[in-house]
PDB file of C-alpha atoms in Angstrom:
ATOM      1  CA  MET A 113     -61.065 -12.184 -17.475  1.00  0.00           C
ATOM      2  CA  SER A 114     -59.004 -12.516 -14.300  1.00  0.00           C
ATOM      3  CA  VAL A 115     -59.943 -10.404 -11.305  1.00  0.00           C
ATOM      4  CA  ILE A 116     -56.342  -9.152 -11.143  1.00  0.00           C
ATOM      5  CA  TRP A 117     -56.868  -7.029 -14.258  1.00  0.00           C
ATOM      6  CA  GLN A 118     -59.430  -4.920 -12.396  1.00  0.00           C
ATOM      7  CA  TYR A 119     -56.747  -3.755  -9.961  1.00  0.00           C
ATOM      8  CA  LEU A 120     -54.099  -2.678 -12.441  1.00  0.00           C
ATOM      9  CA  ASP A 121     -53.531   1.028 -12.787  1.00  0.00           C
ATOM     10  CA  LYS A 122     -54.250   1.251 -16.486  1.00  0.00           C
ATOM     11  CA  ARG A 123     -53.880   5.035 -16.550  1.00  0.00           C
ATOM     12  CA  SER A 124     -50.271   4.869 -15.327  1.00  0.00           C
ATOM     13  CA  ALA A 125     -49.582   2.036 -17.750  1.00  0.00           C
ATOM     14  CA  ALA A 126     -50.964   4.114 -20.637  1.00  0.00           C
ATOM     15  CA  ILE A 127     -48.795   7.081 -19.613  1.00  0.00           C
ATOM     16  CA  ASN A 128     -45.716   4.845 -19.401  1.00  0.00           C
ATOM     17  CA  ALA A 129     -46.518   3.398 -22.826  1.00  0.00           C
ATOM     18  CA  LEU A 130     -46.849   6.930 -24.179  1.00  0.00           C
ATOM     19  CA  LYS A 131     -43.455   7.875 -22.731  1.00  0.00           C
ATOM     20  CA  ASP A 132     -41.841   4.768 -24.297  1.00  0.00           C
ATOM     21  CA  TYR A 133     -43.033   5.625 -27.814  1.00  0.00           C
ATOM     22  CA  GLY A 134     -39.920   7.595 -28.777  1.00  0.00           C
ATOM     23  CA  SER A 135     -37.477   4.928 -27.673  1.00  0.00           C
ATOM     24  CA  MET A 136     -39.454   2.168 -29.388  1.00  0.00           C
ATOM     25  CA  LYS A 137     -39.528   4.163 -32.598  1.00  0.00           C
ATOM     26  CA  TYR A 138     -35.753   4.702 -32.344  1.00  0.00           C
ATOM     27  CA  ILE A 139     -35.183   0.965 -31.839  1.00  0.00           C
ATOM     28  CA  LEU A 140     -37.198   0.128 -34.946  1.00  0.00           C
ATOM     29  CA  GLU A 141     -35.346   2.703 -37.037  1.00  0.00           C
ATOM     30  CA  HIS A 142     -31.767   1.948 -35.922  1.00  0.00           C
ATOM     31  CA  THR A 143     -31.493  -1.742 -35.002  1.00  0.00           C
ATOM     32  CA  ASP A 144     -30.467  -2.847 -38.495  1.00  0.00           C
ATOM     33  CA  GLU A 145     -27.689  -0.259 -38.487  1.00  0.00           C
ATOM     34  CA  GLU A 146     -26.463  -1.365 -35.052  1.00  0.00           C
ATOM     35  CA  ILE A 147     -26.429  -5.032 -36.116  1.00  0.00           C
ATOM     36  CA  ALA A 148     -24.493  -4.129 -39.272  1.00  0.00           C
ATOM     37  CA  ASN A 149     -21.927  -2.246 -37.178  1.00  0.00           C
ATOM     38  CA  ILE A 150     -21.454  -5.224 -34.877  1.00  0.00           C
ATOM     39  CA  HIS A 151     -21.144  -7.539 -37.879  1.00  0.00           C
ATOM     40  CA  ASP A 152     -18.522  -5.250 -39.423  1.00  0.00           C
ATOM     41  CA  ASP A 153     -16.577  -5.124 -36.155  1.00  0.00           C
ATOM     42  CA  VAL A 154     -16.514  -8.914 -35.898  1.00  0.00           C
ATOM     43  CA  THR A 155     -15.556  -9.585 -39.498  1.00  0.00           C
ATOM     44  CA  SER A 156     -12.838  -6.947 -39.692  1.00  0.00           C
ATOM     45  CA  ILE A 157      -9.306  -7.654 -38.624  1.00  0.00           C
ATOM     46  CA  GLY A 158      -8.166  -5.728 -35.600  1.00  0.00           C
ATOM     47  CA  SER A 159      -5.090  -3.604 -36.001  1.00  0.00           C
ATOM     48  CA  PRO A 160      -2.122  -4.329 -33.761  1.00  0.00           C
ATOM     49  CA  VAL A 161      -1.379  -1.973 -30.929  1.00  0.00           C
ATOM     50  CA  PHE A 162       2.217  -0.824 -30.952  1.00  0.00           C
ATOM     51  CA  SER A 163       3.639   0.101 -27.587  1.00  0.00           C
ATOM     52  CA  ASP A 164       6.826  -0.326 -25.591  1.00  0.00           C
ATOM     53  CA  MET A 165       5.028  -2.413 -22.992  1.00  0.00           C
ATOM     54  CA  PRO A 166       5.610  -6.152 -22.991  1.00  0.00           C
ATOM     55  CA  HIS A 167       2.634  -8.268 -24.018  1.00  0.00           C
ATOM     56  CA  ASN A 168       1.266 -11.302 -22.311  1.00  0.00           C
ATOM     57  CA  ALA A 169       0.860 -14.478 -24.249  1.00  0.00           C
ATOM     58  CA  PRO A 170      -2.027 -14.117 -26.707  1.00  0.00           C
ATOM     59  CA  ASN A 171      -5.259 -15.818 -25.795  1.00  0.00           C
ATOM     60  CA  PRO A 172      -5.872 -18.590 -28.353  1.00  0.00           C
ATOM     61  CA  GLN A 173      -9.645 -18.315 -27.799  1.00  0.00           C
ATOM     62  CA  SER A 174      -9.822 -14.530 -28.134  1.00  0.00           C
ATOM     63  CA  GLY A 175     -11.373 -14.752 -31.604  1.00  0.00           C
ATOM     64  CA  GLU A 176     -14.011 -17.185 -30.386  1.00  0.00           C
ATOM     65  CA  ILE A 177     -14.767 -15.016 -27.366  1.00  0.00           C
ATOM     66  CA  ARG A 178     -15.112 -11.949 -29.582  1.00  0.00           C
ATOM     67  CA  LEU A 179     -17.418 -13.822 -31.957  1.00  0.00           C
ATOM     68  CA  THR A 180     -19.682 -15.218 -29.224  1.00  0.00           C
ATOM     69  CA  ALA A 181     -19.894 -11.794 -27.555  1.00  0.00           C
ATOM     70  CA  ALA A 182     -20.972 -10.275 -30.877  1.00  0.00           C
ATOM     71  CA  ILE A 183     -23.562 -13.014 -31.418  1.00  0.00           C
ATOM     72  CA  ASP A 184     -24.940 -12.418 -27.923  1.00  0.00           C
ATOM     73  CA  GLU A 185     -25.144  -8.686 -28.556  1.00  0.00           C
ATOM     74  CA  ILE A 186     -26.923  -9.241 -31.876  1.00  0.00           C
ATOM     75  CA  ASN A 187     -29.397 -11.572 -30.164  1.00  0.00           C
ATOM     76  CA  VAL A 188     -30.138  -8.896 -27.564  1.00  0.00           C
ATOM     77  CA  LEU A 189     -30.688  -6.315 -30.316  1.00  0.00           C
ATOM     78  CA  ARG A 190     -33.019  -8.651 -32.216  1.00  0.00           C
ATOM     79  CA  GLU A 191     -35.060  -9.363 -29.090  1.00  0.00           C
ATOM     80  CA  ARG A 192     -35.281  -5.648 -28.357  1.00  0.00           C
ATOM     81  CA  TYR A 193     -36.414  -5.085 -31.948  1.00  0.00           C
ATOM     82  CA  ARG A 194     -39.070  -7.808 -31.616  1.00  0.00           C
ATOM     83  CA  GLN A 195     -40.408  -6.211 -28.454  1.00  0.00           C
ATOM     84  CA  ALA A 196     -40.481  -2.787 -30.125  1.00  0.00           C
ATOM     85  CA  GLN A 197     -42.454  -4.229 -33.057  1.00  0.00           C
ATOM     86  CA  GLU A 198     -44.916  -5.844 -30.660  1.00  0.00           C
ATOM     87  CA  TYR A 199     -45.268  -2.548 -28.791  1.00  0.00           C
ATOM     88  CA  MET A 200     -45.929  -0.616 -32.004  1.00  0.00           C
ATOM     89  CA  GLU A 201     -48.527  -3.138 -33.191  1.00  0.00           C
ATOM     90  CA  TRP A 202     -50.339  -2.620 -29.888  1.00  0.00           C
ATOM     91  CA  PHE A 203     -49.842   1.135 -29.368  1.00  0.00           C
ATOM     92  CA  GLN A 204     -49.929   2.660 -32.871  1.00  0.00           C
ATOM     93  CA  PRO A 205     -53.583   1.825 -33.718  1.00  0.00           C
ATOM     94  CA  ALA A 206     -54.743   3.454 -30.472  1.00  0.00           C
ATOM     95  CA  TRP A 207     -52.494   6.464 -31.081  1.00  0.00           C
ATOM     96  CA  ASP A 208     -53.834   6.869 -34.611  1.00  0.00           C
ATOM     97  CA  MET A 209     -57.423   6.959 -33.327  1.00  0.00           C
ATOM     98  CA  LEU A 210     -56.777  10.039 -31.175  1.00  0.00           C
ATOM     99  CA  SER A 211     -57.674  13.490 -32.486  1.00  0.00           C
ATOM    100  CA  GLU A 212     -55.092  16.100 -33.466  1.00  0.00           C
ATOM    101  CA  ASP A 213     -55.809  18.076 -30.296  1.00  0.00           C
ATOM    102  CA  GLU A 214     -55.292  14.976 -28.162  1.00  0.00           C
ATOM    103  CA  HIS A 215     -52.033  14.266 -29.983  1.00  0.00           C
ATOM    104  CA  TYR A 216     -50.840  17.800 -29.380  1.00  0.00           C
ATOM    105  CA  VAL A 217     -51.708  17.790 -25.672  1.00  0.00           C
ATOM    106  CA  LEU A 218     -50.158  14.385 -24.982  1.00  0.00           C
ATOM    107  CA  GLU A 219     -47.029  15.176 -26.987  1.00  0.00           C
ATOM    108  CA  GLN A 220     -46.540  18.460 -25.155  1.00  0.00           C
ATOM    109  CA  PHE A 221     -47.107  17.009 -21.690  1.00  0.00           C
ATOM    110  CA  TYR A 222     -45.265  13.700 -22.016  1.00  0.00           C
ATOM    111  CA  TRP A 223     -42.786  13.916 -24.896  1.00  0.00           C
ATOM    112  CA  HIS A 224     -41.668  17.523 -24.924  1.00  0.00           C
ATOM    113  CA  GLU A 225     -42.516  18.254 -21.274  1.00  0.00           C
ATOM    114  CA  THR A 226     -43.321  21.837 -22.164  1.00  0.00           C
ATOM    115  CA  ASP A 227     -44.806  24.350 -19.799  1.00  0.00           C
ATOM    116  CA  VAL A 228     -48.570  24.101 -19.387  1.00  0.00           C
ATOM    117  CA  TYR A 229     -48.861  27.751 -20.388  1.00  0.00           C
ATOM    118  CA  GLU A 230     -47.785  26.927 -23.950  1.00  0.00           C
ATOM    119  CA  ILE A 231     -50.752  24.589 -24.189  1.00  0.00           C
ATOM    120  CA  CYS A 232     -52.969  27.298 -22.706  1.00  0.00           C
ATOM    121  CA  ASP A 233     -51.742  29.748 -25.344  1.00  0.00           C
ATOM    122  CA  HIS A 234     -52.183  27.222 -28.154  1.00  0.00           C
ATOM    123  CA  PHE A 235     -55.833  26.566 -27.274  1.00  0.00           C
ATOM    124  CA  GLY A 236     -56.624  29.911 -25.652  1.00  0.00           C
ATOM    125  CA  ILE A 237     -57.741  28.262 -22.410  1.00  0.00           C
ATOM    126  CA  GLU A 238     -56.972  28.471 -18.706  1.00  0.00           C
ATOM    127  CA  ARG A 239     -54.471  26.254 -16.947  1.00  0.00           C
ATOM    128  CA  SER A 240     -57.126  24.091 -15.266  1.00  0.00           C
ATOM    129  CA  SER A 241     -58.775  23.539 -18.650  1.00  0.00           C
ATOM    130  CA  ALA A 242     -55.418  22.466 -20.121  1.00  0.00           C
ATOM    131  CA  TYR A 243     -55.010  19.885 -17.371  1.00  0.00           C
ATOM    132  CA  ASN A 244     -58.577  18.695 -17.902  1.00  0.00           C
ATOM    133  CA  LYS A 245     -57.872  18.387 -21.633  1.00  0.00           C
ATOM    134  CA  LYS A 246     -54.762  16.316 -20.825  1.00  0.00           C
ATOM    135  CA  ASN A 247     -56.707  14.085 -18.424  1.00  0.00           C
ATOM    136  CA  ARG A 248     -59.424  13.453 -21.006  1.00  0.00           C
ATOM    137  CA  ALA A 249     -56.797  12.614 -23.645  1.00  0.00           C
ATOM    138  CA  VAL A 250     -55.051  10.183 -21.288  1.00  0.00           C
ATOM    139  CA  GLN A 251     -58.404   8.617 -20.401  1.00  0.00           C
ATOM    140  CA  HIS A 252     -59.247   8.212 -24.093  1.00  0.00           C
ATOM    141  CA  LEU A 253     -55.841   6.653 -24.825  1.00  0.00           C
ATOM    142  CA  THR A 254     -56.238   4.319 -21.843  1.00  0.00           C
ATOM    143  CA  LEU A 255     -59.635   3.239 -23.094  1.00  0.00           C
ATOM    144  CA  LEU A 256     -58.258   2.592 -26.578  1.00  0.00           C
ATOM    145  CA  LEU A 257     -55.278   0.606 -25.252  1.00  0.00           C
ATOM    146  CA  TYR A 258     -56.955  -1.481 -22.557  1.00  0.00           C
ATOM    147  CA  GLY A 259     -60.644  -1.338 -23.347  1.00  0.00           C
ATOM    148  CA  LYS A 260     -63.406  -0.756 -20.879  1.00  0.00           C
ATOM    149  CA  ALA A 261     -62.785  -2.146 -17.409  1.00  0.00           C
TER     150      ALA A 261
END
């Protein structure tokens, strides 16, 4: 193992990974739909725009430009989807190993950004204990994601 890995802030990385979960899940659920929409836009014939303004000469390569732009956009979506799959394969097993209480605390702090007093009420604890519970959950998630340093 490289010495550089000992100096990475794994806790911050785990928190950032936790915050990215929602967007990665969205990417996995909606990429096929977005690609289908782009495909439909490219394969459909555009309707003419009627106006009183004079038109410039039509661009003979406009169809090719439209097609290559769509292909580029689809490639970007597929790469984003691949990265989201890779993220989920790495993050989901660690997330599944956390307890229900750890899930609740992390979801409230990082996904819903609720007030700490809601967590206090849920568990019947003081504010400092809620923060300690959050810190232990983050530490556990960090350990599951990156292993022992």
